[in-house]
mmCIF file of C-alpha atoms in Angstrom:
data_model
loop_
_atom_site.group_PDB
_atom_site.id
_atom_site.type_symbol
_atom_site.label_atom_id
_atom_site.label_comp_id
_atom_site.label_asym_id
_atom_site.label_seq_id
_atom_site.Cartn_x
_atom_site.Cartn_y
_atom_site.Cartn_z
ATOM 1 C CA MET A 1 13.178 -9.813 -0.583
ATOM 2 C CA SER A 2 15.565 -12.370 0.915
ATOM 3 C CA ARG A 3 14.213 -15.670 2.249
ATOM 4 C CA LYS A 4 15.543 -14.788 5.691
ATOM 5 C CA MET A 5 13.608 -11.536 5.653
ATOM 6 C CA GLN A 6 10.530 -13.412 4.410
ATOM 7 C CA ARG A 7 10.824 -15.779 7.353
ATOM 8 C CA ALA A 8 11.176 -12.846 9.740
ATOM 9 C CA LEU A 9 7.919 -11.429 8.374
ATOM 10 C CA ALA A 10 6.095 -14.697 7.782
ATOM 11 C CA THR A 11 3.963 -14.091 10.830
ATOM 12 C CA SER A 12 2.965 -11.068 12.832
ATOM 13 C CA SER A 13 2.656 -13.123 16.035
ATOM 14 C CA GLN A 14 5.363 -11.118 17.803
ATOM 15 C CA LEU A 15 4.215 -7.635 16.861
ATOM 16 C CA GLY A 16 4.146 -4.910 19.502
ATOM 17 C CA THR A 17 2.110 -1.707 19.428
ATOM 18 C CA GLU A 18 1.803 1.343 21.693
ATOM 19 C CA HIS A 19 -1.196 3.669 21.781
ATOM 20 C CA GLU A 20 -1.399 7.223 23.132
ATOM 21 C CA LEU A 21 -4.777 8.515 24.337
ATOM 22 C CA SER A 22 -5.692 11.930 25.689
ATOM 23 C CA ILE A 23 -7.552 12.376 28.989
ATOM 24 C CA ASN A 24 -10.410 14.883 28.869
ATOM 25 C CA ASP A 25 -13.362 16.179 30.799
ATOM 26 C CA LYS A 26 -16.880 15.745 29.450
ATOM 27 C CA ASN A 27 -16.465 18.885 27.330
ATOM 28 C CA PHE A 28 -13.305 17.435 25.750
ATOM 29 C CA GLN A 29 -10.984 19.847 27.487
ATOM 30 C CA PRO A 30 -7.647 18.141 28.236
ATOM 31 C CA LEU A 31 -6.898 17.143 31.812
ATOM 32 C CA PRO A 32 -3.207 16.872 32.848
ATOM 33 C CA ILE A 33 -3.917 14.170 35.425
ATOM 34 C CA SER A 34 -2.149 11.044 34.186
ATOM 35 C CA ASP A 35 -0.334 10.780 37.521
ATOM 36 C CA ARG A 36 -3.608 10.882 39.464
ATOM 37 C CA ILE A 37 -5.147 8.186 37.290
ATOM 38 C CA ILE A 38 -2.085 5.948 37.635
ATOM 39 C CA GLN A 39 -2.182 6.445 41.401
ATOM 40 C CA ARG A 40 -5.856 5.524 41.366
ATOM 41 C CA LEU A 41 -5.086 2.313 39.483
ATOM 42 C CA ASN A 42 -1.951 1.360 41.391
ATOM 43 C CA GLY A 43 -2.054 3.058 44.782
ATOM 44 C CA SER A 44 1.116 5.018 44.032
ATOM 45 C CA VAL A 45 2.533 7.095 41.203
ATOM 46 C CA LYS A 46 4.835 5.190 38.854
ATOM 47 C CA HIS A 47 5.789 5.767 35.243
ATOM 48 C CA GLU A 48 4.228 2.433 34.228
ATOM 49 C CA VAL A 49 1.858 0.007 35.940
ATOM 50 C CA ALA A 50 0.231 -3.300 35.121
ATOM 51 C CA PHE A 51 -3.537 -2.955 35.101
ATOM 52 C CA GLY A 52 -6.439 -4.759 33.485
ATOM 53 C CA GLY A 53 -4.209 -7.209 31.664
ATOM 54 C CA ILE A 54 -2.224 -4.442 29.924
ATOM 55 C CA LYS A 55 0.403 -1.871 30.825
ATOM 56 C CA VAL A 56 -0.675 1.699 31.482
ATOM 57 C CA SER A 57 2.178 4.158 31.107
ATOM 58 C CA LYS A 58 2.780 7.855 31.455
ATOM 59 C CA GLU A 59 3.762 9.946 28.481
ATOM 60 C CA LEU A 60 5.743 13.169 28.404
ATOM 61 C CA GLN A 61 2.534 15.191 28.421
ATOM 62 C CA LYS A 62 0.375 14.732 31.517
ATOM 63 C CA HIS A 63 -2.918 14.748 29.643
ATOM 64 C CA VAL A 64 -1.934 11.538 27.825
ATOM 65 C CA LEU A 65 -1.793 7.890 28.874
ATOM 66 C CA GLU A 66 -0.104 5.199 26.835
ATOM 67 C CA LEU A 67 -1.651 1.742 26.589
ATOM 68 C CA ILE A 68 0.738 -1.141 25.911
ATOM 69 C CA PRO A 69 -0.289 -4.787 25.438
ATOM 70 C CA ALA A 70 0.717 -7.349 28.026
ATOM 71 C CA ARG A 71 3.052 -8.998 25.527
ATOM 72 C CA PRO A 72 3.801 -8.996 21.806
ATOM 73 C CA GLY A 73 1.341 -10.983 19.760
ATOM 74 C CA SER A 74 -0.868 -11.198 16.704
ATOM 75 C CA LEU A 75 -2.995 -8.286 15.539
ATOM 76 C CA SER A 76 -6.183 -9.868 16.858
ATOM 77 C CA TYR A 77 -4.558 -10.621 20.215
ATOM 78 C CA LEU A 78 -3.276 -7.058 20.531
ATOM 79 C CA GLU A 79 -6.654 -5.596 19.616
ATOM 80 C CA GLY A 80 -8.547 -7.784 22.084
ATOM 81 C CA ASN A 81 -6.045 -7.405 24.904
ATOM 82 C CA LEU A 82 -5.857 -3.629 24.575
ATOM 83 C CA HIS A 83 -9.594 -3.075 24.215
ATOM 84 C CA GLU A 84 -10.300 -5.220 27.264
ATOM 85 C CA GLY A 85 -7.730 -3.197 29.201
ATOM 86 C CA LEU A 86 -9.253 0.063 28.000
ATOM 87 C CA CYS A 87 -12.710 -1.053 29.120
ATOM 88 C CA LYS A 88 -11.333 -1.912 32.560
ATOM 89 C CA LEU A 89 -9.654 1.494 32.707
ATOM 90 C CA LEU A 90 -12.973 3.185 31.959
ATOM 91 C CA LEU A 91 -14.675 1.166 34.697
ATOM 92 C CA ALA A 92 -11.901 1.879 37.207
ATOM 93 C CA THR A 93 -12.324 5.611 36.635
ATOM 94 C CA ASN A 94 -16.134 5.353 36.763
ATOM 95 C CA CYS A 95 -16.299 6.719 33.208
ATOM 96 C CA GLU A 96 -15.503 10.154 34.663
ATOM 97 C CA TYR A 97 -13.233 11.071 31.777
ATOM 98 C CA SER A 98 -13.490 11.185 28.007
ATOM 99 C CA PHE A 99 -10.578 9.456 26.296
ATOM 100 C CA LEU A 100 -9.625 10.215 22.703
ATOM 101 C CA GLY A 101 -7.188 8.847 20.164
ATOM 102 C CA LEU A 102 -6.155 11.054 17.191
ATOM 103 C CA GLY A 103 -2.696 12.367 16.318
ATOM 104 C CA MET A 104 -3.156 15.612 18.275
ATOM 105 C CA HIS A 105 -5.699 16.957 20.709
ATOM 106 C CA PRO A 106 -7.734 19.237 18.419
ATOM 107 C CA LEU A 107 -8.599 21.811 21.101
ATOM 108 C CA LEU A 108 -5.603 21.864 23.438
ATOM 109 C CA LYS A 109 -3.888 25.122 24.253
ATOM 110 C CA LEU A 110 -0.422 24.770 25.687
ATOM 111 C CA GLU A 111 -1.311 26.268 29.051
ATOM 112 C CA GLN A 112 -3.785 23.412 29.573
ATOM 113 C CA THR A 113 -1.134 20.732 29.991
ATOM 114 C CA ALA A 114 2.295 20.101 31.512
ATOM 115 C CA TYR A 115 5.032 17.515 31.351
ATOM 116 C CA TRP A 116 5.435 14.516 33.656
ATOM 117 C CA ASP A 117 7.048 15.546 36.949
ATOM 118 C CA HIS A 118 7.578 12.269 38.788
ATOM 119 C CA ASP A 119 9.979 9.353 38.237
ATOM 120 C CA GLU A 120 11.918 9.709 34.971
ATOM 121 C CA GLN A 121 11.236 13.447 34.892
ATOM 122 C CA GLU A 122 14.990 14.038 34.589
ATOM 123 C CA TYR A 123 14.788 13.141 30.891
ATOM 124 C CA TYR A 124 12.065 15.700 30.278
ATOM 125 C CA GLN A 125 13.935 18.333 32.252
ATOM 126 C CA ALA A 126 16.929 17.780 29.972
ATOM 127 C CA TYR A 127 14.727 18.063 26.887
ATOM 128 C CA ASP A 128 13.149 21.221 28.270
ATOM 129 C CA ARG A 129 16.527 22.834 28.882
ATOM 130 C CA LEU A 130 17.674 22.059 25.351
ATOM 131 C CA PHE A 131 14.515 22.673 23.353
ATOM 132 C CA ASP A 132 11.858 24.365 25.530
ATOM 133 C CA ILE A 133 9.230 21.653 25.366
ATOM 134 C CA HIS A 134 6.319 24.036 25.938
ATOM 135 C CA GLN A 135 5.257 23.668 22.315
ATOM 136 C CA HIS A 136 2.814 21.500 20.396
ATOM 137 C CA GLY A 137 5.635 19.355 19.012
ATOM 138 C CA TRP A 138 6.243 18.056 22.528
ATOM 139 C CA LEU A 139 3.049 18.534 24.516
ATOM 140 C CA ASN A 140 0.438 17.736 21.882
ATOM 141 C CA ILE A 141 1.453 14.724 19.819
ATOM 142 C CA GLN A 142 -0.023 11.215 19.891
ATOM 143 C CA ALA A 143 1.584 8.552 17.725
ATOM 144 C CA LEU A 144 0.702 4.999 16.841
ATOM 145 C CA GLN A 145 3.928 3.108 17.441
ATOM 146 C CA VAL A 146 4.490 -0.268 15.800
ATOM 147 C CA ASN A 147 7.404 -2.447 16.899
ATOM 148 C CA ILE A 148 8.388 -5.031 14.272
ATOM 149 C CA PRO A 149 10.943 -7.730 15.166
ATOM 150 C CA TYR A 150 13.741 -7.887 12.634
ATOM 151 C CA GLY A 151 14.827 -11.422 13.512
ATOM 152 C CA ARG A 152 18.480 -11.512 12.580
ATOM 153 C CA GLU A 153 20.592 -8.388 12.436
ATOM 154 C CA GLU A 154 21.227 -8.975 8.738
ATOM 155 C CA ASN A 155 17.556 -8.118 8.081
ATOM 156 C CA ILE A 156 17.804 -4.635 9.564
ATOM 157 C CA VAL A 157 19.044 -2.723 6.529
ATOM 158 C CA SER A 158 16.536 -4.069 3.999
ATOM 159 C CA MET A 159 13.568 -3.741 6.382
ATOM 160 C CA PHE A 160 14.624 -0.279 7.489
ATOM 161 C CA ASN A 161 15.055 1.021 3.945
ATOM 162 C CA LYS A 162 11.696 -0.387 2.900
ATOM 163 C CA VAL A 163 9.890 1.302 5.803
ATOM 164 C CA ARG A 164 11.724 4.514 4.924
ATOM 165 C CA ALA A 165 10.442 4.370 1.339
ATOM 166 C CA MET A 166 6.912 3.489 2.512
ATOM 167 C CA MET A 167 6.760 6.318 5.023
ATOM 168 C CA PRO A 168 4.897 8.926 2.912
ATOM 169 C CA TYR A 169 2.152 6.397 2.173
ATOM 170 C CA LEU A 170 1.838 5.333 5.810
ATOM 171 C CA VAL A 171 1.588 8.990 6.824
ATOM 172 C CA ALA A 172 -1.037 9.701 4.168
ATOM 173 C CA VAL A 173 -3.353 6.866 5.140
ATOM 174 C CA SER A 174 -2.976 7.416 8.904
ATOM 175 C CA ALA A 175 -3.289 11.234 9.040
ATOM 176 C CA SER A 176 -5.671 12.176 11.858
ATOM 177 C CA SER A 177 -4.574 15.611 13.098
ATOM 178 C CA PRO A 178 -6.137 18.326 10.897
ATOM 179 C CA MET A 179 -6.909 20.774 13.708
ATOM 180 C CA VAL A 180 -4.755 22.769 16.143
ATOM 181 C CA GLU A 181 -6.180 24.829 19.021
ATOM 182 C CA GLY A 182 -9.675 24.436 17.603
ATOM 183 C CA GLU A 183 -8.807 25.646 14.093
ATOM 184 C CA LEU A 184 -8.449 23.697 10.870
ATOM 185 C CA THR A 185 -5.074 24.190 9.201
ATOM 186 C CA SER A 186 -3.778 23.524 5.695
ATOM 187 C CA TYR A 187 -2.397 20.133 6.813
ATOM 188 C CA MET A 188 -4.032 16.760 7.430
ATOM 189 C CA ASP A 189 -1.110 15.654 9.616
ATOM 190 C CA ASN A 190 -0.187 18.519 11.914
ATOM 191 C CA ARG A 191 1.503 16.195 14.384
ATOM 192 C CA LEU A 192 4.461 15.713 12.067
ATOM 193 C CA VAL A 193 4.478 19.414 11.163
ATOM 194 C CA TYR A 194 5.207 20.227 14.798
ATOM 195 C CA TYR A 195 7.202 17.092 15.567
ATOM 196 C CA ARG A 196 9.779 17.690 12.822
ATOM 197 C CA GLU A 197 10.591 21.103 14.350
ATOM 198 C CA ASN A 198 10.639 20.216 18.036
ATOM 199 C CA GLN A 199 14.415 19.643 18.214
ATOM 200 C CA ARG A 200 15.567 22.069 15.543
ATOM 201 C CA GLN A 201 18.448 23.284 17.741
ATOM 202 C CA ILE A 202 20.031 19.851 17.141
ATOM 203 C CA PRO A 203 18.607 18.825 13.743
ATOM 204 C CA GLU A 204 20.646 15.616 13.692
ATOM 205 C CA ILE A 205 18.208 14.089 16.207
ATOM 206 C CA CYS A 206 15.094 14.156 14.024
ATOM 207 C CA HIS A 207 16.422 14.681 10.480
ATOM 208 C CA ASN A 208 13.036 16.113 9.481
ATOM 209 C CA VAL A 209 11.409 12.755 10.347
ATOM 210 C CA LEU A 210 12.730 10.960 7.238
ATOM 211 C CA PRO A 211 15.708 8.702 8.016
ATOM 212 C CA GLU A 212 18.740 8.313 5.811
ATOM 213 C CA LYS A 213 19.026 5.292 3.537
ATOM 214 C CA LEU A 214 21.291 2.680 5.100
ATOM 215 C CA GLU A 215 24.003 0.679 3.401
ATOM 216 C CA SER A 216 24.935 -1.192 6.566
ATOM 217 C CA VAL A 217 24.005 -1.488 10.233
ATOM 218 C CA GLU A 218 27.187 0.436 10.976
ATOM 219 C CA ASP A 219 25.695 3.401 9.092
ATOM 220 C CA TYR A 220 22.903 3.516 11.645
ATOM 221 C CA VAL A 221 25.297 3.152 14.568
ATOM 222 C CA LYS A 222 27.310 6.100 13.231
ATOM 223 C CA ILE A 223 24.152 8.242 13.044
ATOM 224 C CA ASN A 224 23.403 7.531 16.688
ATOM 225 C CA ARG A 225 26.996 8.304 17.636
ATOM 226 C CA ARG A 226 26.714 11.699 15.952
ATOM 227 C CA ILE A 227 23.526 12.392 17.907
ATOM 228 C CA TYR A 228 25.211 11.382 21.160
ATOM 229 C CA SER A 229 28.182 13.634 20.405
ATOM 230 C CA GLU A 230 25.875 16.610 19.887
ATOM 231 C CA LEU A 231 24.062 15.862 23.138
ATOM 232 C CA LYS A 232 27.291 15.528 25.096
ATOM 233 C CA ARG A 233 28.437 18.899 23.779
ATOM 234 C CA SER A 234 25.195 20.310 25.191
ATOM 235 C CA ASP A 235 25.769 18.647 28.577
ATOM 236 C CA ALA A 236 22.831 16.302 27.997
ATOM 237 C CA GLU A 237 24.526 12.926 28.210
ATOM 238 C CA ILE A 238 21.480 11.617 30.086
ATOM 239 C CA LEU A 239 19.673 11.531 26.726
ATOM 240 C CA CYS A 240 22.280 9.369 25.008
ATOM 241 C CA ARG A 241 19.978 6.378 24.624
ATOM 242 C CA GLU A 242 18.885 4.547 21.494
ATOM 243 C CA TRP A 243 15.351 5.956 21.829
ATOM 244 C CA VAL A 244 16.548 9.566 21.475
ATOM 245 C CA ASN A 245 16.772 9.161 17.694
ATOM 246 C CA SER A 246 13.498 10.761 16.584
ATOM 247 C CA ARG A 247 13.220 9.734 12.947
ATOM 248 C CA GLY A 248 9.988 8.148 11.747
ATOM 249 C CA VAL A 249 11.558 4.706 12.075
ATOM 250 C CA ILE A 250 14.430 3.783 14.371
ATOM 251 C CA VAL A 251 16.275 0.613 15.329
ATOM 252 C CA ARG A 252 15.826 -0.616 18.893
ATOM 253 C CA PHE A 253 18.741 -3.008 19.287
ATOM 254 C CA THR A 254 17.822 -3.741 22.912
ATOM 255 C CA ARG A 255 14.372 -4.910 21.780
ATOM 256 C CA LYS A 256 15.560 -6.419 18.479
ATOM 257 C CA CYS A 257 12.918 -4.540 16.538
ATOM 258 C CA LEU A 258 12.263 -1.626 14.247
ATOM 259 C CA GLU A 259 10.186 1.043 15.960
ATOM 260 C CA VAL A 260 7.905 2.755 13.443
ATOM 261 C CA LYS A 261 6.441 5.982 14.802
ATOM 262 C CA ALA A 262 5.576 8.051 11.738
ATOM 263 C CA MET A 263 1.846 7.268 11.950
ATOM 264 C CA ASP A 264 -0.827 9.262 13.752
ATOM 265 C CA GLU A 265 -2.844 7.528 16.451
ATOM 266 C CA GLN A 266 -6.250 6.561 15.055
ATOM 267 C CA GLU A 267 -9.749 6.848 16.529
ATOM 268 C CA CYS A 268 -9.911 3.254 17.781
ATOM 269 C CA LEU A 269 -7.735 0.217 18.292
ATOM 270 C CA ARG A 270 -9.189 -1.670 15.342
ATOM 271 C CA SER A 271 -8.136 1.136 13.014
ATOM 272 C CA ASP A 272 -4.660 1.082 14.574
ATOM 273 C CA MET A 273 -4.436 -2.623 13.795
ATOM 274 C CA ALA A 274 -5.575 -2.024 10.213
ATOM 275 C CA ILE A 275 -2.721 0.449 9.666
ATOM 276 C CA SER A 276 -0.346 -2.075 11.251
ATOM 277 C CA ALA A 277 -1.634 -4.855 8.971
ATOM 278 C CA PHE A 278 -1.042 -2.658 5.915
ATOM 279 C CA LEU A 279 2.519 -1.988 7.047
ATOM 280 C CA LEU A 280 3.275 -5.658 7.704
ATOM 281 C CA ALA A 281 1.822 -6.864 4.411
ATOM 282 C CA LEU A 282 3.729 -4.238 2.424
ATOM 283 C CA LEU A 283 6.986 -5.280 4.044
ATOM 284 C CA ARG A 284 6.611 -8.692 2.380
ATOM 285 C CA CYS A 285 6.084 -7.174 -1.061
ATOM 286 C CA ASP A 286 8.702 -6.522 -3.700
ATOM 287 C CA LEU A 287 7.981 -2.826 -4.096
ATOM 288 C CA GLU A 288 9.370 -0.338 -6.559
ATOM 289 C CA LEU A 289 9.361 2.793 -4.438
ATOM 290 C CA GLU A 290 11.198 6.093 -4.578
ATOM 291 C CA GLU A 291 14.413 6.109 -2.545
ATOM 292 C CA ASP A 292 15.892 9.519 -3.375
ATOM 293 C CA GLU A 293 15.875 11.686 -0.268
ATOM 294 C CA ASN A 294 14.613 14.868 -1.935
ATOM 295 C CA CYS A 295 11.811 13.009 -3.700
ATOM 296 C CA LEU A 296 10.794 11.298 -0.467
ATOM 297 C CA TYR A 297 10.731 14.626 1.354
ATOM 298 C CA SER A 298 8.426 15.962 -1.353
ATOM 299 C CA LEU A 299 6.146 12.926 -1.064
ATOM 300 C CA LEU A 300 6.136 13.197 2.715
ATOM 301 C CA GLU A 301 5.169 16.864 2.557
ATOM 302 C CA SER A 302 2.325 15.991 0.189
ATOM 303 C CA ALA A 303 1.134 13.240 2.538
ATOM 304 C CA MET A 304 1.186 15.570 5.526
ATOM 305 C CA ARG A 305 -0.640 18.307 3.669
ATOM 306 C CA GLN A 306 -3.200 16.330 1.654
ATOM 307 C CA GLY A 307 -3.478 12.908 3.238
ATOM 308 C CA VAL A 308 -4.755 10.239 0.868
ATOM 309 C CA SER A 309 -6.057 12.641 -1.777
ATOM 310 C CA GLY A 310 -2.561 13.555 -2.947
ATOM 311 C CA MET A 311 -1.520 9.967 -3.693
ATOM 312 C CA ARG A 312 -4.681 7.865 -4.052
ATOM 313 C CA PRO A 313 -3.632 5.997 -7.254
ATOM 314 C CA GLU A 314 -0.323 5.011 -5.683
ATOM 315 C CA LEU A 315 -2.063 3.846 -2.504
ATOM 316 C CA GLU A 316 -4.547 1.789 -4.506
ATOM 317 C CA LYS A 317 -1.649 -0.021 -6.181
ATOM 318 C CA LEU A 318 0.063 -0.595 -2.851
ATOM 319 C CA LEU A 319 -3.142 -1.995 -1.377
ATOM 320 C CA CYS A 320 -3.438 -4.479 -4.255
ATOM 321 C CA GLN A 321 0.097 -5.642 -3.572
ATOM 322 C CA ALA A 322 -0.519 -5.824 0.169
ATOM 323 C CA GLU A 323 -3.620 -7.969 -0.329
ATOM 324 C CA LYS A 324 -1.572 -10.514 -2.284
ATOM 325 C CA ARG A 325 1.085 -10.906 0.434
ATOM 326 C CA ALA A 326 -1.037 -10.447 3.540
ATOM 327 C CA THR A 327 -1.632 -13.236 6.021
ATOM 328 C CA LEU A 328 -5.189 -14.436 6.565
ATOM 329 C CA GLU A 329 -5.380 -12.329 9.723
ATOM 330 C CA GLU A 330 -4.053 -9.211 7.999
ATOM 331 C CA ARG A 331 -6.603 -9.615 5.197
ATOM 332 C CA ARG A 332 -9.374 -9.225 7.755
ATOM 333 C CA TYR A 333 -8.071 -5.731 8.550
ATOM 334 C CA LEU A 334 -7.199 -4.511 5.069
ATOM 335 C CA PRO A 335 -10.817 -3.588 4.100
ATOM 336 C CA LEU A 336 -10.515 -0.745 6.619
ATOM 337 C CA VAL A 337 -7.434 0.491 4.786
ATOM 338 C CA ALA A 338 -9.322 0.180 1.502
ATOM 339 C CA LYS A 339 -12.084 2.360 2.963
ATOM 340 C CA LYS A 340 -9.537 4.953 4.044
ATOM 341 C CA ILE A 341 -8.046 5.009 0.568
ATOM 342 C CA GLU A 342 -11.523 5.354 -0.945
ATOM 343 C CA GLN A 343 -12.934 7.977 1.458
ATOM 344 C CA GLY A 344 -9.745 9.622 2.665
ATOM 345 C CA SER A 345 -7.738 9.412 5.850
ATOM 346 C CA LEU A 346 -9.481 10.030 9.151
ATOM 347 C CA ALA A 347 -8.262 13.635 8.977
ATOM 348 C CA GLU A 348 -9.886 14.130 5.575
ATOM 349 C CA VAL A 349 -13.161 12.622 6.771
ATOM 350 C CA MET A 350 -13.032 14.823 9.880
ATOM 351 C CA VAL A 351 -12.490 17.947 7.780
ATOM 352 C CA GLN A 352 -15.443 17.074 5.570
ATOM 353 C CA GLN A 353 -17.680 16.471 8.589
ATOM 354 C CA LEU A 354 -16.595 19.741 10.187
ATOM 355 C CA LYS A 355 -17.301 21.695 7.025
ATOM 356 C CA GLU A 356 -20.777 20.185 6.874
ATOM 357 C CA THR A 357 -21.498 21.218 10.476
ATOM 358 C CA ASP A 358 -20.012 24.740 10.420
ATOM 359 C CA GLU A 359 -16.874 23.424 12.165
ATOM 360 C CA ARG A 360 -18.720 22.380 15.318
ATOM 361 C CA ILE A 361 -16.125 20.120 16.866
ATOM 362 C CA GLU A 362 -17.956 18.819 19.968
ATOM 363 C CA PRO A 363 -20.367 16.462 18.135
ATOM 364 C CA LEU A 364 -17.449 15.033 16.184
ATOM 365 C CA LEU A 365 -15.431 14.462 19.352
ATOM 366 C CA MET A 366 -18.406 12.725 20.944
ATOM 367 C CA GLN A 367 -18.354 10.348 17.994
ATOM 368 C CA MET A 368 -14.601 9.849 18.331
ATOM 369 C CA GLN A 369 -14.989 9.042 22.022
ATOM 370 C CA TRP A 370 -17.686 6.498 21.196
ATOM 371 C CA CYS A 371 -15.522 4.920 18.496
ATOM 372 C CA LEU A 372 -12.633 4.449 20.933
ATOM 373 C CA LYS A 373 -14.834 3.034 23.678
ATOM 374 C CA GLU A 374 -16.714 0.645 21.377
ATOM 375 C CA ASN A 375 -13.696 -0.086 19.168
ATOM 376 C CA ARG A 376 -15.614 0.888 16.017
ATOM 377 C CA PRO A 377 -13.835 2.614 13.123
ATOM 378 C CA TYR A 378 -15.341 6.010 12.395
ATOM 379 C CA ILE A 379 -15.224 5.705 8.633
ATOM 380 C CA ALA A 380 -17.255 2.497 8.795
ATOM 381 C CA GLU A 381 -19.735 3.644 11.420
ATOM 382 C CA MET A 382 -20.439 7.300 10.712
ATOM 383 C CA GLU A 383 -24.206 6.874 10.906
ATOM 384 C CA ARG A 384 -24.143 4.936 14.170
ATOM 385 C CA CYS A 385 -21.474 6.772 16.166
ATOM 386 C CA GLY A 386 -22.773 8.562 19.239
#
């Protein structure tokens, strides 16, 4: 790793994260009422409002709210700021709703939700015309998004390629979506199963989640230009923005950061920060990882299907390397990653719990709700949840 890249990653004090939570009734049925909640908080419907020291934003799907910290900061700042904002949100809504993390809503049927139909709806209307967004890959996905400043533009290529090579391992350890419409599937990460297909009419946009290896920043610019050309041919120039690129990591030049969005949302904010700490620490390491596209696709498929269990030895080695290069703050979060590697991703733990209770999902979701509210990781608190 270059010294300039080391300096860019020497601290995580400017990290940004975004967290997508589903809105539910007390029986954990999804409620497409994000606009009503925002109006309740703000007095009018807007796509994003400041509330409780954080930003509360709409998402494409109306049963989801996105929580964004007031500003970039350290992991501990982000965790504290976001949890305080979440608690204020719960109080402002009189605890009428059950909020959940996770990569997908495990019970949602498509007729139970809708897409945002207020300001900025023109983007979603364009997506709907092109791809028919009434599918799980649009209306039932919740990602943990981590925004990592790249410092100088010369750092982009090396950071981007490293995240690309790390992606299967990040997906494995963060998998939290083993159930669709109330049924367990053969995958631990169903969010990416649906997400990678949601724009198949223009495959250039998503590239099956895995980005191409870059040789230069211009390579990335050319990829975006190809996407824009395809969109213009489909009379969808409105979508020609840098955020339309849907790979698992993209470059946000306007924010001067890499936007990593391959990971499932976790059960609580502390677990989100643990995944983020793992990512940051690994970026400082000199890693010998697979770079061949076909091999990475195979690893990614294994991660989506099996979670941690398909690559535990490799993850154990990566954790050892991360612990050596982690900051003091990151080291406080890495034991949660170690527990995930030992016990399995949240999805794997959920599957085991469901099998032990004849697939009764409601008690598990009650525990997940409690974990989010109290900011307690499920894998560390299984006996106390609820």
